[in-house]
mmCIF file of C-alpha atoms in Angstrom:
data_model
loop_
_atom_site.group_PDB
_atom_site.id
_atom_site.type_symbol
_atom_site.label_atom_id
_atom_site.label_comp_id
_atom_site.label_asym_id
_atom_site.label_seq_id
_atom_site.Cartn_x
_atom_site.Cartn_y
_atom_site.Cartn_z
ATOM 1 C CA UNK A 1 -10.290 -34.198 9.090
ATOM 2 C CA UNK A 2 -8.255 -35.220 5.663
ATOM 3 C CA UNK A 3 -11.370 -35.540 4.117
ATOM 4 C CA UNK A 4 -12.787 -32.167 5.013
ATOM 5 C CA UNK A 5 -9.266 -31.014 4.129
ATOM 6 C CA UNK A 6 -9.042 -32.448 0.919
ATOM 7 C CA UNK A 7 -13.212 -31.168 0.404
ATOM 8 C CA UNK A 8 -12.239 -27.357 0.973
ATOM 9 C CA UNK A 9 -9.236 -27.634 -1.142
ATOM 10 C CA UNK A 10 -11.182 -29.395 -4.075
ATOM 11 C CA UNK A 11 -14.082 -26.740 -3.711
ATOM 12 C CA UNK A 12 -11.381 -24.141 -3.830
ATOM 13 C CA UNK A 13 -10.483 -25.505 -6.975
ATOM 14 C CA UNK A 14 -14.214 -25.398 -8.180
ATOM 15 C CA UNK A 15 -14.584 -21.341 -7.131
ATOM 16 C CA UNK A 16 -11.395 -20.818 -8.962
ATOM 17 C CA UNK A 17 -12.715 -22.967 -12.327
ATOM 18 C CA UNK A 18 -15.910 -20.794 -12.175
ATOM 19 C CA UNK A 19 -14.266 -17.080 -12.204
ATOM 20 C CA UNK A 20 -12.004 -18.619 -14.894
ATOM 21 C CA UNK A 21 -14.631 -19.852 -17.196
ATOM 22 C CA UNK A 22 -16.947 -16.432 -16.257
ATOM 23 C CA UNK A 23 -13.983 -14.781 -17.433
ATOM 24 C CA UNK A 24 -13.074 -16.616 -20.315
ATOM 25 C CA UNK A 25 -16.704 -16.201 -21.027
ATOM 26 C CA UNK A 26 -17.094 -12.212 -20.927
ATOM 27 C CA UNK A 27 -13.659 -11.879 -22.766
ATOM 28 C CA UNK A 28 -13.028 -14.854 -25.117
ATOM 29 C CA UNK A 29 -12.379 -12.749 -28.044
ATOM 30 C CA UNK A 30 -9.868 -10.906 -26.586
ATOM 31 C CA UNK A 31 -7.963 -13.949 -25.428
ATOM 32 C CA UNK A 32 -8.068 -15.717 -28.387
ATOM 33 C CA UNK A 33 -6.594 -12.502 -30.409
ATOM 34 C CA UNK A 34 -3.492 -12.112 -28.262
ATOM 35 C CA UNK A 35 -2.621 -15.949 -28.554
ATOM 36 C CA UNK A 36 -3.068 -15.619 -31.873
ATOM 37 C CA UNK A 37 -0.807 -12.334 -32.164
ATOM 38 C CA UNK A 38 -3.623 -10.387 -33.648
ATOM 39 C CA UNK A 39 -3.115 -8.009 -30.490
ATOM 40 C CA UNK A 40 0.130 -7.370 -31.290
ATOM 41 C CA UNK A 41 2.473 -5.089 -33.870
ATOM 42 C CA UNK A 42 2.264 -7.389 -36.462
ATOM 43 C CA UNK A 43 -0.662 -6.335 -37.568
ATOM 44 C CA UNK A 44 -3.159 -4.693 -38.959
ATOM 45 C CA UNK A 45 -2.054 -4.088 -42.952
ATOM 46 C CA UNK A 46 -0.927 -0.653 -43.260
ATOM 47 C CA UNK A 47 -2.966 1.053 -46.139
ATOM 48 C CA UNK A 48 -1.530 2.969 -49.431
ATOM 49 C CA UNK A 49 -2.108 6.240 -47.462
ATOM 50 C CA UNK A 50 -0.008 4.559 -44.208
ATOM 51 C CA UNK A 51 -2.853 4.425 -42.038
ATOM 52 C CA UNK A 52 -3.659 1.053 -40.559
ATOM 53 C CA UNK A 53 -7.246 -0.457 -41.671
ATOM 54 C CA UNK A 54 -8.358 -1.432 -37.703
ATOM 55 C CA UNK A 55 -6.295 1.157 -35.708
ATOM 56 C CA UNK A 56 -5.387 -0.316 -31.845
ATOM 57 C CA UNK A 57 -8.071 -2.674 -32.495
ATOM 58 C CA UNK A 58 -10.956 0.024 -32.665
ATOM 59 C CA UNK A 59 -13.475 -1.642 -35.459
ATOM 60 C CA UNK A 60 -13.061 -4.521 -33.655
ATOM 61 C CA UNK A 61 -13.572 -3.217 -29.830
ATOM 62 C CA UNK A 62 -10.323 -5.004 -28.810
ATOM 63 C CA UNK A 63 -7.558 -3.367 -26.376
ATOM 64 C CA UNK A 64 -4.100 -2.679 -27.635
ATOM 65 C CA UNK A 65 -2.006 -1.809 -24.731
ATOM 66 C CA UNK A 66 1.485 -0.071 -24.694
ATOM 67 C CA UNK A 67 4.101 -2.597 -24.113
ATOM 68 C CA UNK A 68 6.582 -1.801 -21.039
ATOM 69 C CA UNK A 69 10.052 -2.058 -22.215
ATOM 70 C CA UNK A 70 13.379 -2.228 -20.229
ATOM 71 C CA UNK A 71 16.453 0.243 -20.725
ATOM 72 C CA UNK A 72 17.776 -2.644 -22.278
ATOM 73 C CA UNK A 73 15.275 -2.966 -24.399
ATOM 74 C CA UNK A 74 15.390 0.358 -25.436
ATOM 75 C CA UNK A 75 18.858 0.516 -26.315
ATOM 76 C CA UNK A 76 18.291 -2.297 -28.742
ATOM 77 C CA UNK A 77 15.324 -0.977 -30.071
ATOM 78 C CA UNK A 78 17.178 2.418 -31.159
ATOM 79 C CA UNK A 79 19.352 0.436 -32.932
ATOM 80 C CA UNK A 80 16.493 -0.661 -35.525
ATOM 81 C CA UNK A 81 15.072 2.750 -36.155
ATOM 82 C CA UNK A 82 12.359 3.089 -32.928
ATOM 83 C CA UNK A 83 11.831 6.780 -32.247
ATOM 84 C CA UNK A 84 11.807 8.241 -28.985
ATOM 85 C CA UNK A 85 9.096 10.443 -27.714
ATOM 86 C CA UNK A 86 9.376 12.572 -24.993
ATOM 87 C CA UNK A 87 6.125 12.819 -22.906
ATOM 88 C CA UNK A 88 6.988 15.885 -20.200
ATOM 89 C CA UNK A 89 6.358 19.273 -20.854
ATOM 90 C CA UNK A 90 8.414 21.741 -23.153
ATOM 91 C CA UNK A 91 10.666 23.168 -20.549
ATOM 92 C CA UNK A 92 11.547 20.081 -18.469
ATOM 93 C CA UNK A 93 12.718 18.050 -22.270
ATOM 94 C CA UNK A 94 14.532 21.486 -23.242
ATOM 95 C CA UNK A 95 16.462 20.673 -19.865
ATOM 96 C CA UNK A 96 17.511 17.329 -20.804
ATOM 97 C CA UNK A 97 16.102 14.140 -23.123
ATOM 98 C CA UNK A 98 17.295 11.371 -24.393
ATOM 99 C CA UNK A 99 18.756 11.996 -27.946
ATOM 100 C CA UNK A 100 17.341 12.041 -30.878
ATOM 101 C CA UNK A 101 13.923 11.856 -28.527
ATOM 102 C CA UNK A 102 11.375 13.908 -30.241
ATOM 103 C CA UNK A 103 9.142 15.967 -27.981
ATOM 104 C CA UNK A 104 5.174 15.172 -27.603
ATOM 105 C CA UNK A 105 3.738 16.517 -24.088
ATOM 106 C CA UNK A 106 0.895 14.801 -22.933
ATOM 107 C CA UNK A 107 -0.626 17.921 -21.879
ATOM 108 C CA UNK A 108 -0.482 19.547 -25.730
ATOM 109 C CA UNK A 109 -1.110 15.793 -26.863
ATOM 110 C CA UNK A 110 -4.175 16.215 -28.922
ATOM 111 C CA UNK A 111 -3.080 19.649 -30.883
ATOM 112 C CA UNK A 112 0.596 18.164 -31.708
ATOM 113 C CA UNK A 113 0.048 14.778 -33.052
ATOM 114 C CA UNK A 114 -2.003 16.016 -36.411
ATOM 115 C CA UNK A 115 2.048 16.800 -37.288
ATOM 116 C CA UNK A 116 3.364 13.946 -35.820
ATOM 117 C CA UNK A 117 0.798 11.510 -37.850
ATOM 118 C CA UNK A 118 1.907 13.661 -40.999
ATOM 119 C CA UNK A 119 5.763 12.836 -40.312
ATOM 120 C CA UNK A 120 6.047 9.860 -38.684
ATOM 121 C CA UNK A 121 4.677 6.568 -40.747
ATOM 122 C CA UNK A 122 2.073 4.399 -38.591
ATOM 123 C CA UNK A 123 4.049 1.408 -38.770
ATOM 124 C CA UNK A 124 6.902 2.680 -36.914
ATOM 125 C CA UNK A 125 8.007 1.346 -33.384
ATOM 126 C CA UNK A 126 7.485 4.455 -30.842
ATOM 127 C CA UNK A 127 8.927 4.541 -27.820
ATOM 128 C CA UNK A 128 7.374 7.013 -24.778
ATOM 129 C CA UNK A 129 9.536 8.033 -21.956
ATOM 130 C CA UNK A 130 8.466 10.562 -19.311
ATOM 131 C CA UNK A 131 9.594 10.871 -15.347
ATOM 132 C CA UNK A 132 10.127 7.640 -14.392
ATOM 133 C CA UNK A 133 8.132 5.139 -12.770
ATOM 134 C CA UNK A 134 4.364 6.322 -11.468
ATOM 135 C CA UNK A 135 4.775 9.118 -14.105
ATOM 136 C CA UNK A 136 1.243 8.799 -16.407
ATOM 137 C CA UNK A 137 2.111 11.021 -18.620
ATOM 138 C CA UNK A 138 3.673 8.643 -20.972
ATOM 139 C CA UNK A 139 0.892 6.262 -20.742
ATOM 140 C CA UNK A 140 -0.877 8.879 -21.792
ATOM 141 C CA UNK A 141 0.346 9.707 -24.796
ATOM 142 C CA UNK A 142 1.502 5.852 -25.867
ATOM 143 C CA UNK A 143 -2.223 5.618 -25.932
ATOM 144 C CA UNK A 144 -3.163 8.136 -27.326
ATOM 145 C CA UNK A 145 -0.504 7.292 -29.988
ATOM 146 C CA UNK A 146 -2.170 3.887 -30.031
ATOM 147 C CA UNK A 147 -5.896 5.648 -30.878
ATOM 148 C CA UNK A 148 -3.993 7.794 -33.678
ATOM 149 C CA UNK A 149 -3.218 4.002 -35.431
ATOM 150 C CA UNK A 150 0.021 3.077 -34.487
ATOM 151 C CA UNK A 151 0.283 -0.309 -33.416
ATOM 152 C CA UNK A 152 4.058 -0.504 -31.785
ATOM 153 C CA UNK A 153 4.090 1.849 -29.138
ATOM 154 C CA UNK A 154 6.049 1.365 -25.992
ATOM 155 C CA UNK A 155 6.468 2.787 -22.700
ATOM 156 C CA UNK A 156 9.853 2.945 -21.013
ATOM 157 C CA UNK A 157 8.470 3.359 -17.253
ATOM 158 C CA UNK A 158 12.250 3.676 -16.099
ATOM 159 C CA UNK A 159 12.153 7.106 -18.240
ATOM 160 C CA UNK A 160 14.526 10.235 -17.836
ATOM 161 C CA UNK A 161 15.723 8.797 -14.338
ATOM 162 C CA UNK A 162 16.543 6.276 -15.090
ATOM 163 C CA UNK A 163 18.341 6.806 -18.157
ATOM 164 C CA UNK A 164 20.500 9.865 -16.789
ATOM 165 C CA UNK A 165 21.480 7.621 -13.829
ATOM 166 C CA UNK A 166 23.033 5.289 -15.731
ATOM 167 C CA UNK A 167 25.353 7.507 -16.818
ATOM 168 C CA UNK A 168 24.377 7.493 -20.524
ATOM 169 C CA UNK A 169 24.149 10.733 -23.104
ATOM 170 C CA UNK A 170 21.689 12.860 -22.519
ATOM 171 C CA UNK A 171 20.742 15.874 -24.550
ATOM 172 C CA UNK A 172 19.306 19.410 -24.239
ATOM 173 C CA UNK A 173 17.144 21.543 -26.277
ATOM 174 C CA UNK A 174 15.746 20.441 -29.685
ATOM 175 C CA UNK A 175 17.436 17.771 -31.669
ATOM 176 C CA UNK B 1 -17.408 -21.044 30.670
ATOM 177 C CA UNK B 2 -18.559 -21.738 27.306
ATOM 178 C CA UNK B 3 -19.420 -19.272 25.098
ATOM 179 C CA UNK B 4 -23.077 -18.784 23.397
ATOM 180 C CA UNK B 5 -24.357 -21.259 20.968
ATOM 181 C CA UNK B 6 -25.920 -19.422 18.435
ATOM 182 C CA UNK B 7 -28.502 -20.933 15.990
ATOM 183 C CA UNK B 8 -27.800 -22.695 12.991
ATOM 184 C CA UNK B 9 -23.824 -23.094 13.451
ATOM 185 C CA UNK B 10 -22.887 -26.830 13.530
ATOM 186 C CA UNK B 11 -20.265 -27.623 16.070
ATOM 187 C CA UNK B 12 -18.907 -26.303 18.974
ATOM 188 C CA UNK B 13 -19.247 -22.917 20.818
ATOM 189 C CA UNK B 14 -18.392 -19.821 19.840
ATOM 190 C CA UNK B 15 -18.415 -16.613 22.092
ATOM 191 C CA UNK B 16 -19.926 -13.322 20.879
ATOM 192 C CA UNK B 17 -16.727 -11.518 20.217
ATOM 193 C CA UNK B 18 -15.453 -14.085 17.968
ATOM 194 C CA UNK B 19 -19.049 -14.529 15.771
ATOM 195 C CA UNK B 20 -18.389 -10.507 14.984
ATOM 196 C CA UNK B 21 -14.798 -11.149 14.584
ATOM 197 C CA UNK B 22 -15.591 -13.741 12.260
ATOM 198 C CA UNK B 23 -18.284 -11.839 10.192
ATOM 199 C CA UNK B 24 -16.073 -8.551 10.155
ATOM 200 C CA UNK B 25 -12.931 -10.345 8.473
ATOM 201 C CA UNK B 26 -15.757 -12.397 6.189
ATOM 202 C CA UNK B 27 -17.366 -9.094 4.800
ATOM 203 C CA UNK B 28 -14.200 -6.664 5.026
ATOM 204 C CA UNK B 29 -12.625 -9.762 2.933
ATOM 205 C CA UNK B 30 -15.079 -10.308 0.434
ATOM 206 C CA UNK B 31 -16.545 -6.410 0.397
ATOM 207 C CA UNK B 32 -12.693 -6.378 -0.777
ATOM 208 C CA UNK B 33 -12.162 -8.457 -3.225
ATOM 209 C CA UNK B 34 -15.485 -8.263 -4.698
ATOM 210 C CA UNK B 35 -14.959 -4.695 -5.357
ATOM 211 C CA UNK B 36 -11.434 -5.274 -6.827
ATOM 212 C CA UNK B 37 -12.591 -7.833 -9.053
ATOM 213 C CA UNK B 38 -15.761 -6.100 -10.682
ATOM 214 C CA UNK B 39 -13.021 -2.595 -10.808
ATOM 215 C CA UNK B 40 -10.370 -4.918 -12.770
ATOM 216 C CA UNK B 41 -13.143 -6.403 -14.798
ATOM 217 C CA UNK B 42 -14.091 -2.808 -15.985
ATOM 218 C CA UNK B 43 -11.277 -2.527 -18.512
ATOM 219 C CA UNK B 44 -9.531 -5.678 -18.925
ATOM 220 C CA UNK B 45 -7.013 -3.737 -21.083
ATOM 221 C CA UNK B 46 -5.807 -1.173 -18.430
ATOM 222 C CA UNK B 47 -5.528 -4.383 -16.243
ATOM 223 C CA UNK B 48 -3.520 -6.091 -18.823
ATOM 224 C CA UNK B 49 -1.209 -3.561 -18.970
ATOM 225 C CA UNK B 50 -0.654 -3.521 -15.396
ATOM 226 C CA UNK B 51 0.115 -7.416 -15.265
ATOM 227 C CA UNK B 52 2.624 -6.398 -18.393
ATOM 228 C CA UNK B 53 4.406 -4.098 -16.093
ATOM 229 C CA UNK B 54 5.941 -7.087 -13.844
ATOM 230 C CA UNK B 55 7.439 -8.649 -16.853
ATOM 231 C CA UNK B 56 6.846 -12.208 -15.771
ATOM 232 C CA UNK B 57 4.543 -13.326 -18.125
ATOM 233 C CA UNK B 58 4.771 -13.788 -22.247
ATOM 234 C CA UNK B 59 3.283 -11.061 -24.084
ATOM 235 C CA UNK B 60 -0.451 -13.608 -24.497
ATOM 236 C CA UNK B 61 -0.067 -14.573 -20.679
ATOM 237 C CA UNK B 62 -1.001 -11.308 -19.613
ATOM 238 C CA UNK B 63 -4.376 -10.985 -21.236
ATOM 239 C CA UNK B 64 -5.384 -13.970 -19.870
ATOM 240 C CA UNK B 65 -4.370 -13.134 -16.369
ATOM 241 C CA UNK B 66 -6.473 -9.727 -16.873
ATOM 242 C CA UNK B 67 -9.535 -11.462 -18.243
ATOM 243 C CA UNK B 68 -9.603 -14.340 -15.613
ATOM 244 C CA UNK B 69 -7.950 -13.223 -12.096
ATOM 245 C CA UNK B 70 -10.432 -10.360 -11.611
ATOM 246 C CA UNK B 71 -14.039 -12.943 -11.988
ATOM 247 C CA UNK B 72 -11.840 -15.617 -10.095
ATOM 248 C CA UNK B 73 -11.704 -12.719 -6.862
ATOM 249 C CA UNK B 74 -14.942 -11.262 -7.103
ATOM 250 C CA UNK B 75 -16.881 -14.746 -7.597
ATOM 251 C CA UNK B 76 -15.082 -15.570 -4.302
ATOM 252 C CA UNK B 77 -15.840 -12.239 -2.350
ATOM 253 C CA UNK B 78 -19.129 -12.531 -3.030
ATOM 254 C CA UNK B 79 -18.892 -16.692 -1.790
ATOM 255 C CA UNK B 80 -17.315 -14.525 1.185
ATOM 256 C CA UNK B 81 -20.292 -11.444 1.369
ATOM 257 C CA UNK B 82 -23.140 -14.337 1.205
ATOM 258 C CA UNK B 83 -21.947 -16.398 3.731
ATOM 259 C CA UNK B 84 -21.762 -19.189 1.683
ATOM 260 C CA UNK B 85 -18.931 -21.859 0.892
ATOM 261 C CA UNK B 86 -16.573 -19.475 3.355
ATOM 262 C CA UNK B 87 -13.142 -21.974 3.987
ATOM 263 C CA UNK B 88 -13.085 -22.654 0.402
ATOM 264 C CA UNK B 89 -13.383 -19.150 -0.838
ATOM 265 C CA UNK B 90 -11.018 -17.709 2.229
ATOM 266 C CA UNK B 91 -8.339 -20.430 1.298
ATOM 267 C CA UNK B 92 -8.670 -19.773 -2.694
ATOM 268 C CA UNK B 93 -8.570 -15.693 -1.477
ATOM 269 C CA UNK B 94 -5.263 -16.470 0.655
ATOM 270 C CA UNK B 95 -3.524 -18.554 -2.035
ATOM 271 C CA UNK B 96 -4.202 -15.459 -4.659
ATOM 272 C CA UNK B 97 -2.638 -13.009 -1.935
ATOM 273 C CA UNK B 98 0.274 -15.569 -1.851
ATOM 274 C CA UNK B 99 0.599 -15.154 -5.611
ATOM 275 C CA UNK B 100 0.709 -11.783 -5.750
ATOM 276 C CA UNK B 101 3.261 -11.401 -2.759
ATOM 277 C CA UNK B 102 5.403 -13.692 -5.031
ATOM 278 C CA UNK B 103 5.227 -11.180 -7.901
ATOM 279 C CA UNK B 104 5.569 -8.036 -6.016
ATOM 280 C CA UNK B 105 8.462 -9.827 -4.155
ATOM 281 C CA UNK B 106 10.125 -10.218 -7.588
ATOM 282 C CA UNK B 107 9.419 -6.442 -8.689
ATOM 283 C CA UNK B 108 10.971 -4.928 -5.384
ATOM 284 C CA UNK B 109 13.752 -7.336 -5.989
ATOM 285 C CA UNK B 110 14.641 -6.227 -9.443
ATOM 286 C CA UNK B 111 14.391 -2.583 -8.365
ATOM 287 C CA UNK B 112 11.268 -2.086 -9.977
ATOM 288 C CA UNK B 113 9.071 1.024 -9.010
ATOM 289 C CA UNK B 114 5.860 -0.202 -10.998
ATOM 290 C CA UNK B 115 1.995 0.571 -9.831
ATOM 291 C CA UNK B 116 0.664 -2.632 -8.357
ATOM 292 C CA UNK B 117 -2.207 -2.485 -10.582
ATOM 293 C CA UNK B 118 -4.602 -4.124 -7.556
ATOM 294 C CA UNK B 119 -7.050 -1.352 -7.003
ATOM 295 C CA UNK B 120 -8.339 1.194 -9.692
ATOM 296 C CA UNK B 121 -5.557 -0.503 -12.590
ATOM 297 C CA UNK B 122 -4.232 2.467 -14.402
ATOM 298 C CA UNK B 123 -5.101 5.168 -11.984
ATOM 299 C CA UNK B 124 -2.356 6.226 -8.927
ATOM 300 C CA UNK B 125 0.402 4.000 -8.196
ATOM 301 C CA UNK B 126 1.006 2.393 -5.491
ATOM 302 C CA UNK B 127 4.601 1.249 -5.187
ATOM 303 C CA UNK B 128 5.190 -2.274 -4.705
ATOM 304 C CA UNK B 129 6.706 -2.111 -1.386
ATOM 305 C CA UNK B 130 3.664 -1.109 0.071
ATOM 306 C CA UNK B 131 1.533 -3.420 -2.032
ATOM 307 C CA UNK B 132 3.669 -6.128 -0.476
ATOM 308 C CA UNK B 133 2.833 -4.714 3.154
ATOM 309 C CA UNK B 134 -0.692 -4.440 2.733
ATOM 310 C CA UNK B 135 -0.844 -8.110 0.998
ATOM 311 C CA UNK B 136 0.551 -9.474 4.208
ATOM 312 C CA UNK B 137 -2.825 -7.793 6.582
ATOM 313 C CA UNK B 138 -4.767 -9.274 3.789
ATOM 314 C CA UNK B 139 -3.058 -12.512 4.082
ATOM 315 C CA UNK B 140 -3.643 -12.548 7.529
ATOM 316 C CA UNK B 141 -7.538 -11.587 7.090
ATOM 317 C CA UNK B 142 -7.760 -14.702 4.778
ATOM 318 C CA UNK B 143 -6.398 -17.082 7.200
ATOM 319 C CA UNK B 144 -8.207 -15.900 10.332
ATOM 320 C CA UNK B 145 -11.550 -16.008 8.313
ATOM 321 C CA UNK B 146 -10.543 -19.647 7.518
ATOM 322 C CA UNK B 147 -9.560 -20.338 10.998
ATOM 323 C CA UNK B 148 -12.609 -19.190 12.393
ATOM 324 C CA UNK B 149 -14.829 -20.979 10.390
ATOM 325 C CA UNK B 150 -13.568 -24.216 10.720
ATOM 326 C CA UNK B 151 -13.363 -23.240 14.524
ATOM 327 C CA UNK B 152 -17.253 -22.648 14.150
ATOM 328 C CA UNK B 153 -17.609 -25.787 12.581
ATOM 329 C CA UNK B 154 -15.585 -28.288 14.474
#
């Protein structure tokens, strides 16, 4: 019995070698490039015209994803110059936004960030807020922000919630 | 009595109503798990993100998870649809659901209100909560699968 024991837990081990190395084998690159930080803000050069040579990875079919940041987080990363964007619609950030949190709504995404590009240099950090947690709308636009070129882009799932709940300064209308 | 022998099991008896017992939890369990891997698989980068959202791992950590996790379940759902290597799969299956009970654990502990990220990663949300209620059924499927088996084959 302790040998058929020790035979299913040693073939477990096998299956769970062979999805490993399957997956390692499908997505190597990838793997390799966030060890090595190329997935990451760090990179890629910023060109004289302040648009990044391999935007979000694109020339070389590699995923940048937004990286989920903590309130505390975001406090700290205000402090260094991040900008805030504010992914609900026009009416509901009129009603209250984080300061200083510059208005982008996912569902004008596309016709807005032609400006946005224009004013705000690619190598900035960017910070997306919307409704809280299970609100898309700021994934949205952090990736969408991420196809533009930029290459720090956040999401703050906590959002407005969470934000307004803890009792810190919020602010209405445009800043 | 004893139950029916049926052809081609080893060991001892096993009545009708636990041989379709046994191959329901096999196929709902691997049907599952299959189809969660191969979904996962689809965009490694969505998934990624997803694992991000616990904030357990380094930055690095959670690519890896994303490009390895979903291959590791669907290689053993399908171990699980075929019939094939069953206690092994059904244990590997069970200590996965463990892991991610763990995680989810964590996530409803620290107030967290994240998308599970276990079916369709990126799409709906699924609070963690329920993630960690469903994980328990599935938890349960894993162990009866493995429990039958080795009932079929003792």
């Amino acid at each position: 019995m302790k040998a058929m024991t020790r035979r299913i837990w040693y073939e477990a081990g096998i299956i769970f070698a062979l999805g490993v190395v399957l997956g390692l084998a499908v997505n190597i690159q990838m793997v390799i490039d966030a060890f090595a930080g190329r997935l990451t803000s760090e990179q890629p050069a910023v060109t004289a015209d302040g648009k990044g040579t391999d935007p979000a990875g694109e020339e070389t079919g590699l995923g940048i994803y937004p990286v989920p940041v903590l309130l505390d987080e975001v406090r700290e990363l205000l402090k260094t110059g991040a900008v805030l964007i504010d992914a609900r619609a026009v009416e509901v950030y009129d009603a209250g936004h984080l300061p200083q949190a510059v208005s982008l709504p996912a569902e004008n995404l596309y016709e807005l960030l032609a400006d946005f590009v224009e004013q705000v240099p690619i190598d900035t950090t960017l910070i997306v807020y919307c409704s809280g947690f299970g609100c898309p709308d700021s994934e949205n636009v952090a990736e969408g922000l991420l196809d533009e070129g930029y290459t720090d882009v956040r999401v703050y799932e906590g959002g407005f919630p969470e934000w307004r709940d803890s009792g810190l300064a919020v602010a209405k209308g445009a800043p | 009595m004893a139950g029916f022998r049926f052809g081609g099991c080893k060991g001892g008896p096993v009545s009708r109503s636990g041989l379709y017992f046994y191959h329901f939890c096999r196929l709902f369990l691997g049907g599952l798990f299959l189809y969660a891997g191969v979904v996962k698989a689809s965009d490694v980068t969505v998934f990624a993100r997803d694992v991000a959202n616990y904030q357990l791992l380094p930055y690095a950590w959670n690519y890896l998870v994303a490009a390895t996790f979903p291959y590791v379940e669907a290689v053993a759902g399908l171990l699980l649809v075929l019939n094939f290597r069953v206690r092994p799969a059904a244990l590997l299956l069970a200590l996965l659901t463990l892991l991610f009970m763990v995680a989810l654990a964590s996530v409803v502990a620290r107030g967290m209100d994240i998308d599970c990220g276990c079916f369709n990663p990126g799409q709906g949300h699924t609070s963690a909560a329920l993630a960690l209620l469903r994980d328990v059924g599935i938890l349960v499927l894993a162990l009866l699968t493995l429990r039958l088996r080795s009932r079929m084959l003792s």
